[in-house]
PDB file of C-alpha atoms in Angstrom:
ATOM      1  CA  MET M  12       2.159  28.960  -3.580  1.00 56.00           C
ATOM      2  CA  TYR M  13      -0.432  26.335  -2.741  1.00 64.00           C
ATOM      3  CA  PRO M  14      -0.552  24.683   0.701  1.00 85.00           C
ATOM      4  CA  LYS M  15       0.772  21.155   1.070  1.00 95.00           C
ATOM      5  CA  PRO M  16      -1.465  18.506  -0.485  1.00 97.00           C
ATOM      6  CA  LEU M  17      -3.731  16.578   1.859  1.00 98.00           C
ATOM      7  CA  ILE M  18      -3.336  12.804   1.691  1.00 98.00           C
ATOM      8  CA  GLY M  19      -5.943  10.509   3.198  1.00 98.00           C
ATOM      9  CA  VAL M  20      -4.581   7.473   5.026  1.00 98.00           C
ATOM     10  CA  PRO M  21      -7.120   4.798   6.006  1.00 98.00           C
ATOM     11  CA  SER M  22      -6.422   3.507   9.484  1.00 98.00           C
ATOM     12  CA  ASP M  23      -6.297   0.035  10.988  1.00 98.00           C
ATOM     13  CA  ARG M  24      -8.928  -0.847  13.569  1.00 98.00           C
ATOM     14  CA  ARG M  25      -7.641  -2.593  16.674  1.00 96.00           C
ATOM     15  CA  VAL M  26      -9.369  -3.545  19.903  1.00 95.00           C
ATOM     16  CA  ILE M  27      -7.127  -2.851  22.885  1.00 94.00           C
ATOM     17  CA  ALA M  28      -8.466  -3.970  26.254  1.00 89.00           C
ATOM     18  CA  PRO M  29     -11.418  -3.581  25.494  1.00 93.00           C
ATOM     19  CA  HIS M  30     -11.807  -0.397  23.434  1.00 97.00           C
ATOM     20  CA  PRO M  31     -11.576  -0.123  19.623  1.00 97.00           C
ATOM     21  CA  PHE M  32      -8.868   2.227  18.346  1.00 97.00           C
ATOM     22  CA  GLN M  33      -8.154   3.719  14.929  1.00 98.00           C
ATOM     23  CA  MET M  34      -4.399   3.496  14.265  1.00 97.00           C
ATOM     24  CA  VAL M  35      -1.885   4.498  11.592  1.00 98.00           C
ATOM     25  CA  GLY M  36       1.790   3.570  11.743  1.00 97.00           C
ATOM     26  CA  GLU M  37       4.022   6.590  12.276  1.00 98.00           C
ATOM     27  CA  LYS M  38       6.535   5.437   9.651  1.00 98.00           C
ATOM     28  CA  TYR M  39       3.882   5.874   6.957  1.00 98.00           C
ATOM     29  CA  LEU M  40       2.973   9.358   8.129  1.00 98.00           C
ATOM     30  CA  ASN M  41       6.643  10.282   8.305  1.00 98.00           C
ATOM     31  CA  ALA M  42       7.230   9.096   4.730  1.00 98.00           C
ATOM     32  CA  LEU M  43       4.369  11.245   3.444  1.00 98.00           C
ATOM     33  CA  ILE M  44       5.476  14.294   5.408  1.00 98.00           C
ATOM     34  CA  LYS M  45       9.143  14.067   4.417  1.00 98.00           C
ATOM     35  CA  GLY M  46       9.151  12.094   1.172  1.00 98.00           C
ATOM     36  CA  SER M  47       6.007  13.548  -0.403  1.00 98.00           C
ATOM     37  CA  ASP M  48       6.126  16.972   1.297  1.00 98.00           C
ATOM     38  CA  ALA M  49       2.454  16.485   2.116  1.00 98.00           C
ATOM     39  CA  LEU M  50       0.092  16.570   5.077  1.00 98.00           C
ATOM     40  CA  PRO M  51      -1.332  13.111   5.883  1.00 98.00           C
ATOM     41  CA  LEU M  52      -4.699  12.872   7.610  1.00 98.00           C
ATOM     42  CA  MET M  53      -6.144   9.657   8.999  1.00 98.00           C
ATOM     43  CA  ILE M  54      -9.375   8.273   7.547  1.00 98.00           C
ATOM     44  CA  PRO M  55     -11.354   6.352  10.182  1.00 98.00           C
ATOM     45  CA  VAL M  56     -12.396   2.933   8.927  1.00 98.00           C
ATOM     46  CA  MET M  57     -15.989   3.255  10.083  1.00 97.00           C
ATOM     47  CA  PRO M  58     -17.888   2.119   6.985  1.00 97.00           C
ATOM     48  CA  ASP M  59     -21.339   3.013   8.296  1.00 96.00           C
ATOM     49  CA  ASP M  60     -20.290   6.566   9.067  1.00 96.00           C
ATOM     50  CA  VAL M  61     -17.986   7.689   6.244  1.00 94.00           C
ATOM     51  CA  ASP M  62     -19.025   8.571   2.708  1.00 96.00           C
ATOM     52  CA  ILE M  63     -16.468   7.666   0.040  1.00 97.00           C
ATOM     53  CA  ASP M  64     -17.247  10.572  -2.279  1.00 96.00           C
ATOM     54  CA  GLU M  65     -17.183  13.054   0.592  1.00 95.00           C
ATOM     55  CA  LEU M  66     -13.783  11.722   1.598  1.00 93.00           C
ATOM     56  CA  LEU M  67     -12.336  11.980  -1.889  1.00 96.00           C
ATOM     57  CA  ALA M  68     -13.592  15.544  -2.233  1.00 95.00           C
ATOM     58  CA  CYS M  69     -11.398  16.464   0.746  1.00 93.00           C
ATOM     59  CA  PHE M  70      -8.142  14.854  -0.359  1.00 97.00           C
ATOM     60  CA  ASP M  71      -5.460  15.316  -2.987  1.00 97.00           C
ATOM     61  CA  GLY M  72      -4.254  11.730  -2.690  1.00 98.00           C
ATOM     62  CA  ILE M  73      -4.909   8.397  -0.994  1.00 98.00           C
ATOM     63  CA  PHE M  74      -2.219   6.232   0.585  1.00 98.00           C
ATOM     64  CA  LEU M  75      -2.920   2.599   1.494  1.00 98.00           C
ATOM     65  CA  THR M  76      -0.508   1.383   4.169  1.00 98.00           C
ATOM     66  CA  GLY M  77       0.840  -1.977   5.151  1.00 97.00           C
ATOM     67  CA  SER M  78      -0.580  -3.774   8.173  1.00 96.00           C
ATOM     68  CA  TYR M  79      -0.272  -6.948  10.210  1.00 94.00           C
ATOM     69  CA  SER M  80      -3.823  -7.859   9.154  1.00 96.00           C
ATOM     70  CA  ASN M  81      -4.784  -9.715   5.973  1.00 96.00           C
ATOM     71  CA  VAL M  82      -7.547  -8.942   3.511  1.00 98.00           C
ATOM     72  CA  GLU M  83     -10.407 -11.320   4.282  1.00 97.00           C
ATOM     73  CA  PRO M  84     -10.363 -14.064   1.631  1.00 98.00           C
ATOM     74  CA  HIS M  85     -14.081 -13.917   0.887  1.00 98.00           C
ATOM     75  CA  HIS M  86     -13.355 -10.665  -1.006  1.00 98.00           C
ATOM     76  CA  TYR M  87     -11.508 -12.692  -3.669  1.00 97.00           C
ATOM     77  CA  ASP M  88     -13.270 -16.063  -3.331  1.00 95.00           C
ATOM     78  CA  GLY M  89     -10.299 -17.498  -1.457  1.00 96.00           C
ATOM     79  CA  GLU M  90     -10.235 -20.393   0.973  1.00 94.00           C
ATOM     80  CA  PRO M  91     -10.959 -19.523   4.628  1.00 96.00           C
ATOM     81  CA  SER M  92      -7.925 -18.254   6.529  1.00 95.00           C
ATOM     82  CA  GLU M  93      -6.179 -20.393   9.094  1.00 92.00           C
ATOM     83  CA  GLU M  94      -7.406 -19.959  12.652  1.00 93.00           C
ATOM     84  CA  GLY M  95      -5.684 -17.061  14.356  1.00 92.00           C
ATOM     85  CA  THR M  96      -5.115 -15.005  11.196  1.00 95.00           C
ATOM     86  CA  LEU M  97      -5.531 -11.306  11.929  1.00 96.00           C
ATOM     87  CA  HIS M  98      -8.226  -9.635   9.843  1.00 97.00           C
ATOM     88  CA  ASP M  99      -9.616  -6.101   9.765  1.00 98.00           C
ATOM     89  CA  PRO M 100     -13.080  -6.193   8.185  1.00 98.00           C
ATOM     90  CA  HIS M 101     -13.670  -2.521   8.965  1.00 98.00           C
ATOM     91  CA  ARG M 102     -10.604  -1.565   6.946  1.00 98.00           C
ATOM     92  CA  ASP M 103     -11.593  -3.871   4.078  1.00 98.00           C
ATOM     93  CA  ALA M 104     -15.053  -2.301   3.995  1.00 98.00           C
ATOM     94  CA  VAL M 105     -13.572   1.171   3.513  1.00 98.00           C
ATOM     95  CA  THR M 106     -10.375   0.659   1.518  1.00 98.00           C
ATOM     96  CA  LEU M 107     -11.715  -1.616  -1.218  1.00 98.00           C
ATOM     97  CA  PRO M 108     -14.460   0.768  -2.418  1.00 98.00           C
ATOM     98  CA  LEU M 109     -12.278   3.793  -1.653  1.00 98.00           C
ATOM     99  CA  ALA M 110      -9.522   2.519  -3.941  1.00 98.00           C
ATOM    100  CA  GLN M 111     -11.953   1.819  -6.759  1.00 98.00           C
ATOM    101  CA  ARG M 112     -13.576   5.238  -6.503  1.00 98.00           C
ATOM    102  CA  ALA M 113     -10.244   7.060  -6.206  1.00 98.00           C
ATOM    103  CA  LEU M 114      -9.135   5.539  -9.492  1.00 98.00           C
ATOM    104  CA  GLU M 115     -12.382   6.541 -11.166  1.00 96.00           C
ATOM    105  CA  CYS M 116     -12.049  10.117  -9.917  1.00 95.00           C
ATOM    106  CA  GLY M 117      -8.390  10.500 -10.810  1.00 96.00           C
ATOM    107  CA  VAL M 118      -7.277  10.901  -7.197  1.00 97.00           C
ATOM    108  CA  PRO M 119      -3.589   9.889  -6.957  1.00 98.00           C
ATOM    109  CA  LEU M 120      -3.162   6.560  -5.194  1.00 98.00           C
ATOM    110  CA  LEU M 121      -0.085   4.907  -3.700  1.00 98.00           C
ATOM    111  CA  ALA M 122      -0.347   1.503  -2.038  1.00 98.00           C
ATOM    112  CA  VAL M 123       2.262  -0.547  -0.160  1.00 98.00           C
ATOM    113  CA  CYS M 124       2.227  -4.104   1.226  1.00 97.00           C
ATOM    114  CA  ARG M 125      -1.330  -4.733   2.477  1.00 98.00           C
ATOM    115  CA  GLY M 126      -2.368  -1.756   0.359  1.00 98.00           C
ATOM    116  CA  PHE M 127      -0.817  -3.454  -2.695  1.00 98.00           C
ATOM    117  CA  GLN M 128      -2.845  -6.563  -1.919  1.00 98.00           C
ATOM    118  CA  GLU M 129      -6.005  -4.507  -1.310  1.00 98.00           C
ATOM    119  CA  LEU M 130      -5.685  -2.775  -4.663  1.00 98.00           C
ATOM    120  CA  ASN M 131      -5.216  -6.068  -6.494  1.00 98.00           C
ATOM    121  CA  VAL M 132      -8.326  -7.455  -4.794  1.00 98.00           C
ATOM    122  CA  ALA M 133     -10.337  -4.264  -5.375  1.00 98.00           C
ATOM    123  CA  LEU M 134      -9.624  -4.609  -9.102  1.00 98.00           C
ATOM    124  CA  GLY M 135     -10.610  -8.281  -9.243  1.00 98.00           C
ATOM    125  CA  GLY M 136      -7.329 -10.066  -8.534  1.00 98.00           C
ATOM    126  CA  THR M 137      -6.646 -12.848  -6.047  1.00 98.00           C
ATOM    127  CA  LEU M 138      -4.030 -13.567  -3.384  1.00 98.00           C
ATOM    128  CA  HIS M 139      -1.843 -16.345  -2.076  1.00 96.00           C
ATOM    129  CA  GLN M 140      -2.376 -16.312   1.678  1.00 96.00           C
ATOM    130  CA  LYS M 141       1.021 -17.873   2.377  1.00 93.00           C
ATOM    131  CA  VAL M 142       3.495 -17.330  -0.426  1.00 94.00           C
ATOM    132  CA  HIS M 143       6.159 -19.321   1.421  1.00 92.00           C
ATOM    133  CA  GLU M 144       3.976 -22.429   1.157  1.00 92.00           C
ATOM    134  CA  VAL M 145       3.488 -22.116  -2.619  1.00 93.00           C
ATOM    135  CA  ALA M 146       5.876 -24.194  -4.710  1.00 93.00           C
ATOM    136  CA  GLY M 147       8.421 -22.147  -6.610  1.00 93.00           C
ATOM    137  CA  TYR M 148       8.360 -19.055  -4.401  1.00 93.00           C
ATOM    138  CA  HIS M 149      10.878 -17.989  -1.794  1.00 91.00           C
ATOM    139  CA  ASN M 150      10.050 -17.220   1.812  1.00 88.00           C
ATOM    140  CA  HIS M 151       9.214 -13.504   1.735  1.00 91.00           C
ATOM    141  CA  LEU M 152       8.636 -13.261   5.488  1.00 90.00           C
ATOM    142  CA  GLU M 153      10.831 -11.280   7.830  1.00 92.00           C
ATOM    143  CA  ASN M 154      12.469 -12.806  10.893  1.00 90.00           C
ATOM    144  CA  LYS M 155      10.643 -11.084  13.735  1.00 89.00           C
ATOM    145  CA  ASP M 156      13.526 -11.831  16.099  1.00 90.00           C
ATOM    146  CA  ASP M 157      15.835  -9.589  14.066  1.00 92.00           C
ATOM    147  CA  PRO M 158      16.259  -5.884  14.861  1.00 94.00           C
ATOM    148  CA  LEU M 159      13.962  -3.627  12.834  1.00 95.00           C
ATOM    149  CA  ASP M 160      16.817  -2.337  10.694  1.00 93.00           C
ATOM    150  CA  THR M 161      17.549  -5.934   9.684  1.00 94.00           C
ATOM    151  CA  GLN M 162      13.882  -6.821   9.113  1.00 94.00           C
ATOM    152  CA  TYR M 163      13.439  -3.794   6.863  1.00 96.00           C
ATOM    153  CA  GLY M 164      16.840  -4.072   5.213  1.00 94.00           C
ATOM    154  CA  PRO M 165      17.269  -5.032   1.533  1.00 94.00           C
ATOM    155  CA  SER M 166      16.577  -8.737   1.124  1.00 93.00           C
ATOM    156  CA  HIS M 167      16.025  -9.595  -2.546  1.00 94.00           C
ATOM    157  CA  PRO M 168      16.240  -8.001  -5.989  1.00 96.00           C
ATOM    158  CA  VAL M 169      13.334  -7.038  -8.217  1.00 98.00           C
ATOM    159  CA  ALA M 170      13.511  -6.585 -11.973  1.00 98.00           C
ATOM    160  CA  LEU M 171      11.854  -3.360 -13.095  1.00 98.00           C
ATOM    161  CA  ALA M 172       9.689  -3.376 -16.221  1.00 98.00           C
ATOM    162  CA  ASP M 173      11.302  -1.824 -19.255  1.00 98.00           C
ATOM    163  CA  GLY M 174       9.876   1.644 -19.814  1.00 97.00           C
ATOM    164  CA  GLY M 175       7.858   1.510 -16.593  1.00 97.00           C
ATOM    165  CA  LEU M 176       7.467   4.230 -14.007  1.00 98.00           C
ATOM    166  CA  LEU M 177       9.694   2.495 -11.441  1.00 98.00           C
ATOM    167  CA  GLN M 178      12.493   1.943 -13.962  1.00 98.00           C
ATOM    168  CA  LYS M 179      12.419   5.656 -14.738  1.00 98.00           C
ATOM    169  CA  LEU M 180      12.460   6.572 -11.055  1.00 98.00           C
ATOM    170  CA  ALA M 181      15.286   4.148 -10.256  1.00 98.00           C
ATOM    171  CA  GLY M 182      17.359   4.864 -13.342  1.00 97.00           C
ATOM    172  CA  SER M 183      18.090   1.144 -13.321  1.00 97.00           C
ATOM    173  CA  ASP M 184      16.672  -2.197 -14.427  1.00 98.00           C
ATOM    174  CA  ASN M 185      17.058  -3.846 -11.005  1.00 97.00           C
ATOM    175  CA  VAL M 186      16.863  -2.724  -7.379  1.00 98.00           C
ATOM    176  CA  MET M 187      17.094  -4.396  -3.988  1.00 97.00           C
ATOM    177  CA  VAL M 188      13.971  -4.196  -1.820  1.00 97.00           C
ATOM    178  CA  ASN M 189      12.914  -5.370   1.616  1.00 96.00           C
ATOM    179  CA  SER M 190      10.489  -8.242   2.098  1.00 92.00           C
ATOM    180  CA  LEU M 191       8.031  -8.532   4.993  1.00 93.00           C
ATOM    181  CA  HIS M 192       4.939 -10.304   3.732  1.00 94.00           C
ATOM    182  CA  ALA M 193       3.124 -13.615   3.802  1.00 92.00           C
ATOM    183  CA  GLN M 194       0.452 -12.780   1.234  1.00 94.00           C
ATOM    184  CA  GLY M 195       1.153 -12.082  -2.412  1.00 96.00           C
ATOM    185  CA  VAL M 196      -0.447 -11.880  -5.817  1.00 97.00           C
ATOM    186  CA  ALA M 197      -1.911 -15.137  -7.097  1.00 97.00           C
ATOM    187  CA  ARG M 198      -3.861 -13.769 -10.069  1.00 98.00           C
ATOM    188  CA  LEU M 199      -3.071 -10.212 -11.057  1.00 98.00           C
ATOM    189  CA  ALA M 200      -6.073  -7.993 -11.690  1.00 98.00           C
ATOM    190  CA  SER M 201      -6.867  -7.024 -15.259  1.00 97.00           C
ATOM    191  CA  GLY M 202      -6.256  -3.491 -16.448  1.00 98.00           C
ATOM    192  CA  VAL M 203      -2.874  -3.138 -14.767  1.00 98.00           C
ATOM    193  CA  SER M 204       0.750  -3.316 -15.904  1.00 98.00           C
ATOM    194  CA  VAL M 205       3.482  -5.130 -13.994  1.00 98.00           C
ATOM    195  CA  GLU M 206       6.162  -2.747 -12.735  1.00 98.00           C
ATOM    196  CA  ALA M 207       8.428  -5.114 -10.787  1.00 98.00           C
ATOM    197  CA  VAL M 208       8.982  -8.865 -10.391  1.00 98.00           C
ATOM    198  CA  ALA M 209      11.024 -10.662  -7.715  1.00 97.00           C
ATOM    199  CA  ASP M 210      13.733 -13.126  -8.630  1.00 94.00           C
ATOM    200  CA  ASP M 211      11.319 -16.012  -7.933  1.00 95.00           C
ATOM    201  CA  GLY M 212       8.705 -14.613 -10.337  1.00 96.00           C
ATOM    202  CA  LEU M 213       6.406 -13.073  -7.719  1.00 97.00           C
ATOM    203  CA  ILE M 214       4.821  -9.812  -8.872  1.00 98.00           C
ATOM    204  CA  GLU M 215       6.064  -7.055  -6.574  1.00 98.00           C
ATOM    205  CA  ALA M 216       4.641  -3.874  -8.144  1.00 98.00           C
ATOM    206  CA  PHE M 217       2.042  -2.762 -10.654  1.00 98.00           C
ATOM    207  CA  ARG M 218       0.467   0.409 -11.969  1.00 98.00           C
ATOM    208  CA  VAL M 219      -3.152   0.816 -12.999  1.00 98.00           C
ATOM    209  CA  ASP M 220      -3.695   1.445 -16.707  1.00 97.00           C
ATOM    210  CA  ASP M 221      -6.035   3.961 -18.315  1.00 95.00           C
ATOM    211  CA  VAL M 222      -6.896   5.968 -15.212  1.00 95.00           C
ATOM    212  CA  PRO M 223      -6.626   9.763 -15.051  1.00 91.00           C
ATOM    213  CA  GLY M 224      -4.369   9.877 -11.983  1.00 90.00           C
ATOM    214  CA  PHE M 225      -1.177   8.401 -10.484  1.00 97.00           C
ATOM    215  CA  ALA M 226      -1.888   4.809  -9.398  1.00 98.00           C
ATOM    216  CA  LEU M 227       1.012   2.661  -8.177  1.00 98.00           C
ATOM    217  CA  ALA M 228       1.214  -0.317  -5.833  1.00 98.00           C
ATOM    218  CA  VAL M 229       4.363  -1.959  -4.439  1.00 98.00           C
ATOM    219  CA  GLN M 230       4.653  -5.060  -2.263  1.00 98.00           C
ATOM    220  CA  TRP M 231       7.710  -3.909  -0.322  1.00 98.00           C
ATOM    221  CA  HIS M 232       8.097  -1.103   2.248  1.00 98.00           C
ATOM    222  CA  PRO M 233       9.606   2.036   0.694  1.00 98.00           C
ATOM    223  CA  GLU M 234       8.366   4.090   3.658  1.00 98.00           C
ATOM    224  CA  TRP M 235      11.075   2.635   5.907  1.00 98.00           C
ATOM    225  CA  ARG M 236      13.759   5.301   6.454  1.00 97.00           C
ATOM    226  CA  VAL M 237      12.458   6.849   3.249  1.00 98.00           C
ATOM    227  CA  MET M 238      14.964   9.683   3.083  1.00 98.00           C
ATOM    228  CA  GLU M 239      17.938   7.294   3.346  1.00 97.00           C
ATOM    229  CA  ASN M 240      17.094   5.445   0.135  1.00 97.00           C
ATOM    230  CA  ASP M 241      17.098   7.369  -3.140  1.00 98.00           C
ATOM    231  CA  PHE M 242      14.700   4.960  -4.864  1.00 98.00           C
ATOM    232  CA  SER M 243      12.199   5.107  -1.996  1.00 98.00           C
ATOM    233  CA  THR M 244      12.470   8.879  -1.889  1.00 98.00           C
ATOM    234  CA  SER M 245      11.765   9.082  -5.616  1.00 98.00           C
ATOM    235  CA  ILE M 246       8.577   6.996  -5.232  1.00 98.00           C
ATOM    236  CA  PHE M 247       7.170   9.238  -2.518  1.00 98.00           C
ATOM    237  CA  LYS M 248       8.263  12.392  -4.333  1.00 98.00           C
ATOM    238  CA  ALA M 249       6.508  11.268  -7.535  1.00 98.00           C
ATOM    239  CA  PHE M 250       3.365  10.569  -5.527  1.00 98.00           C
ATOM    240  CA  GLY M 251       3.613  13.945  -3.786  1.00 98.00           C
ATOM    241  CA  ASP M 252       4.065  15.721  -7.117  1.00 98.00           C
ATOM    242  CA  ALA M 253       0.918  14.042  -8.473  1.00 98.00           C
ATOM    243  CA  CYS M 254      -0.964  15.097  -5.344  1.00 98.00           C
ATOM    244  CA  ARG M 255       0.228  18.687  -5.800  1.00 97.00           C
ATOM    245  CA  VAL M 256      -1.202  18.691  -9.312  1.00 96.00           C
ATOM    246  CA  ARG M 257      -4.495  17.425  -7.912  1.00 95.00           C
ATOM    247  CA  ALA M 258      -4.417  20.097  -5.190  1.00 94.00           C
ATOM    248  CA  SER M 259      -3.864  22.894  -7.698  1.00 91.00           C
ATOM    249  CA  GLN M 260      -6.831  21.669  -9.730  1.00 86.00           C
ATOM    250  CA  ARG M 261      -9.084  21.427  -6.677  1.00 81.00           C
ATOM    251  CA  GLN M 262      -8.267  24.962  -5.599  1.00 70.00           C
ATOM    252  CA  VAL M 263      -8.883  26.694  -8.927  1.00 62.00           C
TER     253      VAL M 263
END
């Protein structure tokens, strides 16, 4: 029996009166512990002091979390953000090359929300900074005045690609997902396959083609109360299983 797989989770960097902190949301850690049966370990986003290949040699998987911050638009030749937009350049500097290298090395990768957007950008895609201001799309933002259970509750359907990984995991062609995001895919990166599309046409999930490991990104938040939703549980279990395969190979 092998030990639980180790999953690297890049942190957010926040300055809190006046010290910088490295932070990871507990809901993400909880989803990896319970849904993936894995041990998550935080990766500090200190680009001058961490080596990507050294990191990947330590881990059996990489999980890119959601965040209140946005990927800086210069990474995808986007227009400057509106004043007051929260960015995290330290995270960008670590996660974008980390995602690329993980795919090359066959390290299983799961990305949600900001992580979904990071992976699209890392692979050459672009983003809408405010989906709700783009003609033809719904408002995908949450109401921050609502209780958390309402914010993270099911809010719109997604159609799952025929024969795709998510369709197999769901055992269905359509599922309801939550929606808590301003940014979204504008141009999808090349070399990926769409896994889910919202009812307004917005791409909500994709997998990376022709890579040796598990590589899935979803726009919604399956980590929320992961064990109370069979579809969310199946996503994290599939990721955990891929990480266990990686762990067994590393320990031979």
